[in-house]
mmCIF file of C-alpha atoms in Angstrom:
data_model
loop_
_atom_site.group_PDB
_atom_site.id
_atom_site.type_symbol
_atom_site.label_atom_id
_atom_site.label_comp_id
_atom_site.label_asym_id
_atom_site.label_seq_id
_atom_site.Cartn_x
_atom_site.Cartn_y
_atom_site.Cartn_z
ATOM 1 C CA UNK A 24 -13.823 -5.720 -35.566
ATOM 2 C CA UNK A 25 -12.745 -4.443 -32.165
ATOM 3 C CA UNK A 26 -12.217 -6.204 -28.846
ATOM 4 C CA UNK A 27 -13.726 -4.045 -26.126
ATOM 5 C CA UNK A 28 -13.222 -4.207 -22.392
ATOM 6 C CA UNK A 29 -16.385 -3.073 -20.591
ATOM 7 C CA UNK A 30 -15.818 -2.191 -16.933
ATOM 8 C CA UNK A 31 -18.925 -2.333 -14.794
ATOM 9 C CA UNK A 32 -20.346 -4.716 -17.375
ATOM 10 C CA UNK A 33 -23.015 -6.128 -15.057
ATOM 11 C CA UNK A 34 -24.591 -2.699 -14.539
ATOM 12 C CA UNK A 35 -27.610 -1.232 -16.284
ATOM 13 C CA UNK A 36 -25.716 0.487 -19.105
ATOM 14 C CA UNK A 37 -23.267 -2.359 -19.653
ATOM 15 C CA UNK A 38 -26.133 -4.858 -19.812
ATOM 16 C CA UNK A 39 -27.861 -2.763 -22.474
ATOM 17 C CA UNK A 40 -24.704 -2.334 -24.565
ATOM 18 C CA UNK A 41 -23.553 -5.958 -24.545
ATOM 19 C CA UNK A 42 -26.064 -7.459 -27.018
ATOM 20 C CA UNK A 43 -25.852 -4.406 -29.244
ATOM 21 C CA UNK A 44 -22.059 -4.579 -29.467
ATOM 22 C CA UNK A 45 -22.135 -8.324 -30.079
ATOM 23 C CA UNK A 46 -24.672 -7.797 -32.875
ATOM 24 C CA UNK A 47 -22.306 -5.247 -34.386
ATOM 25 C CA UNK A 48 -19.657 -7.975 -34.584
ATOM 26 C CA UNK A 49 -17.357 -6.984 -31.732
ATOM 27 C CA UNK A 50 -15.756 -9.210 -29.094
ATOM 28 C CA UNK A 51 -16.198 -8.235 -25.442
ATOM 29 C CA UNK A 52 -14.329 -8.631 -22.186
ATOM 30 C CA UNK A 53 -16.620 -8.085 -19.195
ATOM 31 C CA UNK A 54 -15.121 -6.834 -15.919
ATOM 32 C CA UNK A 55 -17.294 -6.575 -12.819
ATOM 33 C CA UNK A 56 -17.363 -7.628 -9.189
ATOM 34 C CA UNK A 57 -20.822 -9.114 -9.861
ATOM 35 C CA UNK A 58 -21.564 -11.885 -12.311
ATOM 36 C CA UNK A 59 -23.702 -10.472 -15.160
ATOM 37 C CA UNK A 60 -27.344 -11.485 -14.945
ATOM 38 C CA UNK A 61 -27.385 -12.351 -18.652
ATOM 39 C CA UNK A 62 -25.219 -15.412 -19.354
ATOM 40 C CA UNK A 63 -21.817 -14.834 -20.930
ATOM 41 C CA UNK A 64 -22.306 -15.364 -24.655
ATOM 42 C CA UNK A 65 -19.998 -16.543 -27.439
ATOM 43 C CA UNK A 66 -17.659 -13.665 -28.204
ATOM 44 C CA UNK A 67 -17.545 -12.611 -24.529
ATOM 45 C CA UNK A 68 -15.088 -13.285 -21.714
ATOM 46 C CA UNK A 69 -15.923 -12.513 -18.071
ATOM 47 C CA UNK A 70 -13.236 -11.406 -15.628
ATOM 48 C CA UNK A 71 -14.404 -11.047 -12.012
ATOM 49 C CA UNK A 72 -12.904 -8.061 -10.221
ATOM 50 C CA UNK A 73 -13.063 -4.331 -9.666
ATOM 51 C CA UNK A 74 -11.280 -1.375 -11.213
ATOM 52 C CA UNK A 75 -9.250 -1.140 -8.000
ATOM 53 C CA UNK A 76 -7.887 -4.662 -8.574
ATOM 54 C CA UNK A 77 -5.018 -4.039 -10.993
ATOM 55 C CA UNK A 78 -4.424 -7.758 -11.461
ATOM 56 C CA UNK A 79 -7.971 -8.241 -12.707
ATOM 57 C CA UNK A 80 -7.635 -5.125 -14.876
ATOM 58 C CA UNK A 81 -4.440 -6.413 -16.465
ATOM 59 C CA UNK A 82 -6.113 -9.763 -17.175
ATOM 60 C CA UNK A 83 -9.164 -8.054 -18.687
ATOM 61 C CA UNK A 84 -7.031 -5.804 -20.895
ATOM 62 C CA UNK A 85 -5.332 -8.738 -22.649
ATOM 63 C CA UNK A 86 -6.263 -8.477 -26.317
ATOM 64 C CA UNK A 87 -8.431 -5.372 -25.858
ATOM 65 C CA UNK A 88 -8.019 -2.388 -28.177
ATOM 66 C CA UNK A 89 -10.836 -0.194 -26.784
ATOM 67 C CA UNK A 90 -12.163 0.336 -23.256
ATOM 68 C CA UNK A 91 -15.723 1.313 -22.343
ATOM 69 C CA UNK A 92 -15.333 2.423 -18.732
ATOM 70 C CA UNK A 93 -18.686 2.296 -16.930
ATOM 71 C CA UNK A 94 -17.647 1.110 -13.462
ATOM 72 C CA UNK A 95 -18.177 3.382 -10.498
ATOM 73 C CA UNK A 96 -20.744 4.715 -8.050
ATOM 74 C CA UNK A 97 -23.571 6.201 -10.162
ATOM 75 C CA UNK A 98 -25.089 8.681 -7.692
ATOM 76 C CA UNK A 99 -24.339 10.747 -4.588
ATOM 77 C CA UNK A 100 -22.480 8.895 -1.828
ATOM 78 C CA UNK A 101 -19.898 9.564 0.892
ATOM 79 C CA UNK A 102 -16.826 11.396 -0.410
ATOM 80 C CA UNK A 103 -14.239 8.704 0.316
ATOM 81 C CA UNK A 104 -16.355 6.049 -1.394
ATOM 82 C CA UNK A 105 -16.787 8.219 -4.487
ATOM 83 C CA UNK A 106 -13.094 9.041 -4.700
ATOM 84 C CA UNK A 107 -12.087 5.379 -4.428
ATOM 85 C CA UNK A 108 -14.561 4.161 -7.044
ATOM 86 C CA UNK A 109 -14.822 7.049 -9.492
ATOM 87 C CA UNK A 110 -11.438 8.768 -9.334
ATOM 88 C CA UNK A 111 -8.918 6.159 -8.196
ATOM 89 C CA UNK A 112 -10.772 3.523 -10.210
ATOM 90 C CA UNK A 113 -10.652 5.675 -13.345
ATOM 91 C CA UNK A 114 -6.956 6.451 -12.777
ATOM 92 C CA UNK A 115 -6.315 2.708 -12.587
ATOM 93 C CA UNK A 116 -8.257 1.988 -15.779
ATOM 94 C CA UNK A 117 -6.489 4.684 -17.786
ATOM 95 C CA UNK A 118 -3.057 3.892 -16.346
ATOM 96 C CA UNK A 119 -3.297 0.158 -17.019
ATOM 97 C CA UNK A 120 -4.894 0.700 -20.431
ATOM 98 C CA UNK A 121 -2.069 3.037 -21.446
ATOM 99 C CA UNK A 122 0.491 0.516 -20.231
ATOM 100 C CA UNK A 123 -1.212 -2.241 -22.231
ATOM 101 C CA UNK A 124 -1.092 -0.171 -25.410
ATOM 102 C CA UNK A 125 -4.833 0.472 -25.607
ATOM 103 C CA UNK A 126 -5.370 3.610 -27.638
ATOM 104 C CA UNK A 127 -9.122 4.303 -27.290
ATOM 105 C CA UNK A 128 -11.316 4.776 -24.212
ATOM 106 C CA UNK A 129 -14.899 5.895 -23.766
ATOM 107 C CA UNK A 130 -15.560 6.756 -20.130
ATOM 108 C CA UNK A 131 -18.923 7.417 -18.525
ATOM 109 C CA UNK A 132 -19.013 10.964 -17.263
ATOM 110 C CA UNK A 133 -22.391 12.436 -16.356
ATOM 111 C CA UNK A 134 -24.752 15.345 -16.800
ATOM 112 C CA UNK A 135 -24.038 15.974 -13.100
ATOM 113 C CA UNK A 136 -20.547 17.244 -13.973
ATOM 114 C CA UNK A 137 -22.491 20.288 -15.223
ATOM 115 C CA UNK A 138 -25.533 19.740 -13.031
ATOM 116 C CA UNK A 139 -25.744 23.294 -11.651
ATOM 117 C CA UNK A 140 -25.883 24.962 -15.049
ATOM 118 C CA UNK A 141 -29.280 26.748 -15.092
ATOM 119 C CA UNK A 142 -31.358 24.975 -17.686
ATOM 120 C CA UNK A 143 -32.238 27.297 -20.601
ATOM 121 C CA UNK A 144 -35.535 25.644 -21.474
ATOM 122 C CA UNK A 145 -36.418 28.368 -23.948
ATOM 123 C CA UNK A 146 -33.009 28.206 -25.674
ATOM 124 C CA UNK A 147 -32.548 24.786 -27.314
ATOM 125 C CA UNK A 148 -29.044 23.750 -28.274
ATOM 126 C CA UNK A 149 -27.197 26.338 -26.193
ATOM 127 C CA UNK A 150 -25.173 24.220 -23.736
ATOM 128 C CA UNK A 151 -22.102 22.713 -25.445
ATOM 129 C CA UNK A 152 -21.074 19.171 -24.642
ATOM 130 C CA UNK A 153 -17.625 20.355 -23.560
ATOM 131 C CA UNK A 154 -18.848 23.203 -21.343
ATOM 132 C CA UNK A 155 -16.691 23.838 -18.275
ATOM 133 C CA UNK A 156 -17.819 21.753 -15.287
ATOM 134 C CA UNK A 157 -20.317 23.091 -12.777
ATOM 135 C CA UNK A 158 -21.056 20.020 -10.636
ATOM 136 C CA UNK A 159 -24.101 19.674 -8.420
ATOM 137 C CA UNK A 160 -22.831 17.047 -5.931
ATOM 138 C CA UNK A 161 -19.687 15.293 -4.768
ATOM 139 C CA UNK A 162 -20.659 12.693 -7.363
ATOM 140 C CA UNK A 163 -20.604 15.407 -10.042
ATOM 141 C CA UNK A 164 -17.189 16.560 -8.801
ATOM 142 C CA UNK A 165 -15.781 13.057 -9.283
ATOM 143 C CA UNK A 166 -17.187 12.949 -12.817
ATOM 144 C CA UNK A 167 -15.518 16.291 -13.576
ATOM 145 C CA UNK A 168 -12.307 14.834 -12.138
ATOM 146 C CA UNK A 169 -12.716 11.810 -14.404
ATOM 147 C CA UNK A 170 -12.771 14.178 -17.356
ATOM 148 C CA UNK A 171 -9.499 15.769 -16.182
ATOM 149 C CA UNK A 172 -7.913 12.334 -15.947
ATOM 150 C CA UNK A 173 -9.055 11.719 -19.515
ATOM 151 C CA UNK A 174 -7.320 14.905 -20.608
ATOM 152 C CA UNK A 175 -4.125 13.943 -18.766
ATOM 153 C CA UNK A 176 -3.840 10.485 -20.307
ATOM 154 C CA UNK A 177 -4.826 11.644 -23.791
ATOM 155 C CA UNK A 178 -2.008 14.201 -23.697
ATOM 156 C CA UNK A 179 0.659 12.163 -21.953
ATOM 157 C CA UNK A 180 -0.028 8.758 -23.516
ATOM 158 C CA UNK A 181 -1.288 9.714 -26.983
ATOM 159 C CA UNK A 182 -4.689 8.106 -26.421
ATOM 160 C CA UNK A 183 -8.096 8.948 -27.897
ATOM 161 C CA UNK A 184 -10.395 9.411 -24.897
ATOM 162 C CA UNK A 185 -14.066 10.352 -24.957
ATOM 163 C CA UNK A 186 -15.677 11.598 -21.747
ATOM 164 C CA UNK A 187 -19.366 10.958 -22.346
ATOM 165 C CA UNK A 188 -21.765 13.148 -20.362
ATOM 166 C CA UNK A 189 -24.642 10.684 -20.098
ATOM 167 C CA UNK A 190 -28.111 11.968 -19.284
ATOM 168 C CA UNK A 191 -31.306 10.087 -18.434
ATOM 169 C CA UNK A 192 -30.346 6.650 -19.766
ATOM 170 C CA UNK A 193 -33.040 4.073 -20.466
ATOM 171 C CA UNK A 194 -35.041 2.241 -23.086
ATOM 172 C CA UNK A 195 -37.743 4.924 -22.826
ATOM 173 C CA UNK A 196 -37.912 8.397 -21.267
ATOM 174 C CA UNK A 197 -39.150 8.108 -17.690
ATOM 175 C CA UNK A 198 -39.764 11.754 -16.712
ATOM 176 C CA UNK A 199 -40.404 15.148 -18.241
ATOM 177 C CA UNK A 200 -36.734 15.978 -17.816
ATOM 178 C CA UNK A 201 -35.857 12.874 -19.792
ATOM 179 C CA UNK A 202 -37.809 14.257 -22.741
ATOM 180 C CA UNK A 203 -34.990 16.823 -22.962
ATOM 181 C CA UNK A 204 -31.958 14.915 -21.666
ATOM 182 C CA UNK A 205 -32.646 11.287 -22.649
ATOM 183 C CA UNK A 206 -29.862 8.900 -23.680
ATOM 184 C CA UNK A 207 -31.186 5.932 -25.632
ATOM 185 C CA UNK A 208 -29.208 2.665 -25.594
ATOM 186 C CA UNK A 209 -28.958 2.732 -29.399
ATOM 187 C CA UNK A 210 -27.516 6.236 -29.395
ATOM 188 C CA UNK A 211 -24.998 5.355 -26.694
ATOM 189 C CA UNK A 212 -24.003 2.430 -28.903
ATOM 190 C CA UNK A 213 -23.460 4.915 -31.731
ATOM 191 C CA UNK A 214 -21.087 6.886 -29.503
ATOM 192 C CA UNK A 215 -19.143 3.731 -28.637
ATOM 193 C CA UNK A 216 -18.849 2.899 -32.341
ATOM 194 C CA UNK A 217 -17.630 6.439 -33.075
ATOM 195 C CA UNK A 218 -14.994 5.996 -30.361
ATOM 196 C CA UNK A 219 -13.806 2.742 -31.918
ATOM 197 C CA UNK A 220 -13.200 4.614 -35.177
ATOM 198 C CA UNK A 221 -11.019 7.328 -33.577
ATOM 199 C CA UNK A 222 -7.394 7.308 -34.655
ATOM 200 C CA UNK A 223 -6.084 10.779 -33.768
ATOM 201 C CA UNK A 224 -5.020 11.251 -30.139
ATOM 202 C CA UNK A 225 -7.019 13.711 -28.071
ATOM 203 C CA UNK A 226 -9.582 14.169 -25.327
ATOM 204 C CA UNK A 227 -13.210 14.869 -26.230
ATOM 205 C CA UNK A 228 -15.914 15.868 -23.746
ATOM 206 C CA UNK A 229 -19.281 15.334 -25.430
ATOM 207 C CA UNK A 230 -22.958 15.070 -24.661
ATOM 208 C CA UNK A 231 -23.928 11.394 -24.757
ATOM 209 C CA UNK A 232 -27.546 12.289 -25.441
ATOM 210 C CA UNK A 233 -30.138 11.488 -28.056
ATOM 211 C CA UNK A 234 -31.321 14.125 -30.526
ATOM 212 C CA UNK A 235 -34.187 15.247 -28.303
ATOM 213 C CA UNK A 236 -36.508 17.974 -29.585
ATOM 214 C CA UNK A 237 -36.142 21.160 -27.546
ATOM 215 C CA UNK A 238 -33.129 19.960 -25.561
ATOM 216 C CA UNK A 239 -30.719 22.630 -24.265
ATOM 217 C CA UNK A 240 -27.825 20.365 -25.300
ATOM 218 C CA UNK A 241 -25.629 21.408 -28.217
ATOM 219 C CA UNK A 242 -24.481 18.164 -29.841
ATOM 220 C CA UNK A 243 -21.736 19.698 -31.999
ATOM 221 C CA UNK A 244 -18.806 18.420 -29.886
ATOM 222 C CA UNK A 245 -19.948 14.839 -30.433
ATOM 223 C CA UNK A 246 -20.614 15.395 -34.112
ATOM 224 C CA UNK A 247 -17.000 16.506 -34.544
ATOM 225 C CA UNK A 248 -15.878 12.972 -33.641
ATOM 226 C CA UNK A 249 -18.523 11.254 -35.755
ATOM 227 C CA UNK A 250 -21.256 10.791 -33.144
ATOM 228 C CA UNK A 251 -24.630 11.445 -34.757
ATOM 229 C CA UNK A 252 -27.518 10.402 -32.487
ATOM 230 C CA UNK A 253 -30.767 9.508 -34.225
ATOM 231 C CA UNK A 254 -33.344 8.911 -31.486
ATOM 232 C CA UNK A 255 -35.690 11.582 -30.133
ATOM 233 C CA UNK A 256 -37.537 11.258 -26.827
ATOM 234 C CA UNK A 257 -40.505 13.168 -28.206
ATOM 235 C CA UNK A 258 -41.202 10.430 -30.768
ATOM 236 C CA UNK A 259 -40.830 7.441 -28.436
ATOM 237 C CA UNK A 260 -43.966 8.111 -26.375
ATOM 238 C CA UNK A 261 -47.431 9.004 -27.579
ATOM 239 C CA UNK A 262 -48.937 12.308 -26.333
ATOM 240 C CA UNK A 263 -50.883 10.608 -23.541
ATOM 241 C CA UNK A 264 -47.807 8.823 -22.236
ATOM 242 C CA UNK A 265 -45.787 12.027 -22.366
ATOM 243 C CA UNK A 266 -48.454 13.908 -20.408
ATOM 244 C CA UNK A 267 -48.472 11.175 -17.759
ATOM 245 C CA UNK A 268 -44.737 11.421 -17.079
ATOM 246 C CA UNK A 269 -43.855 12.554 -13.548
ATOM 247 C CA UNK A 270 -42.830 16.163 -13.129
ATOM 248 C CA UNK A 271 -39.219 16.861 -12.251
ATOM 249 C CA UNK A 272 -37.157 19.844 -11.153
ATOM 250 C CA UNK A 273 -36.239 21.881 -14.234
ATOM 251 C CA UNK A 274 -34.157 24.649 -12.627
ATOM 252 C CA UNK A 275 -30.820 23.049 -13.473
ATOM 253 C CA UNK A 276 -29.424 20.541 -15.927
ATOM 254 C CA UNK A 277 -28.960 18.069 -13.083
ATOM 255 C CA UNK A 278 -32.480 18.496 -11.744
ATOM 256 C CA UNK A 279 -33.209 17.486 -8.179
ATOM 257 C CA UNK A 280 -29.651 16.322 -7.451
ATOM 258 C CA UNK A 281 -28.932 19.961 -6.562
ATOM 259 C CA UNK A 282 -31.063 19.542 -3.420
ATOM 260 C CA UNK A 283 -29.444 16.354 -2.122
ATOM 261 C CA UNK A 284 -27.336 16.675 1.040
ATOM 262 C CA UNK A 285 -23.708 16.441 0.012
ATOM 263 C CA UNK A 286 -22.142 13.076 0.691
ATOM 264 C CA UNK A 287 -25.349 11.299 1.638
ATOM 265 C CA UNK A 288 -25.936 8.029 -0.137
ATOM 266 C CA UNK A 289 -29.155 7.792 -2.152
ATOM 267 C CA UNK A 290 -29.077 3.995 -2.402
#
């Protein structure tokens, strides 16, 4: 079994992955500035600190063989804040992981790295997971930059790095867009498990999405590294619940983020 460092472990995605990874038999190191709301369980170790605190990173990396890098600002924000958290923070994680001999990293990129791709609603499966970036915000730019850092460290340090373009993450789809671009917690777990099994160095940009009926996402890039999502947003909700979902902008993959003022925080 693996020992995984989860950065940003107290966040929404980290909180959903923790019990699933423990159930799969893995040990976890949890790094976050905030104490996780769920108590630290047997098989877990909590290290307080941020990805810009290299001392805390070095402590958290002791004994780890895989990193799940989730820390960062998850939406549009001022440029300098995004660069510090999402780019410098990712550089620190990859640099310290490489120095510690960690060979596998899954890092949370985003659909917003390709957010201004016009959404081909009538052409399912046409947008590859490793499509060239077309960001919709400064946030999306930093996620595209994260992917470039993944490429750099995979090539220079012989690491296996997966840049996971996460969509509408949640236990259930929460909008009509999510019916197409949903990421279920169980499918994200499957991508983490596929990353743990990687042995050949390389950088892989993949859709971290469920197998949603009618989605424009082509899942082939993920399948090439053993990621085979099983969930489908169209089967999670009954027809009445699907019809009641709020409408959302469907012009672009990133939806309404394209209309946000650049650099303005949404929190």
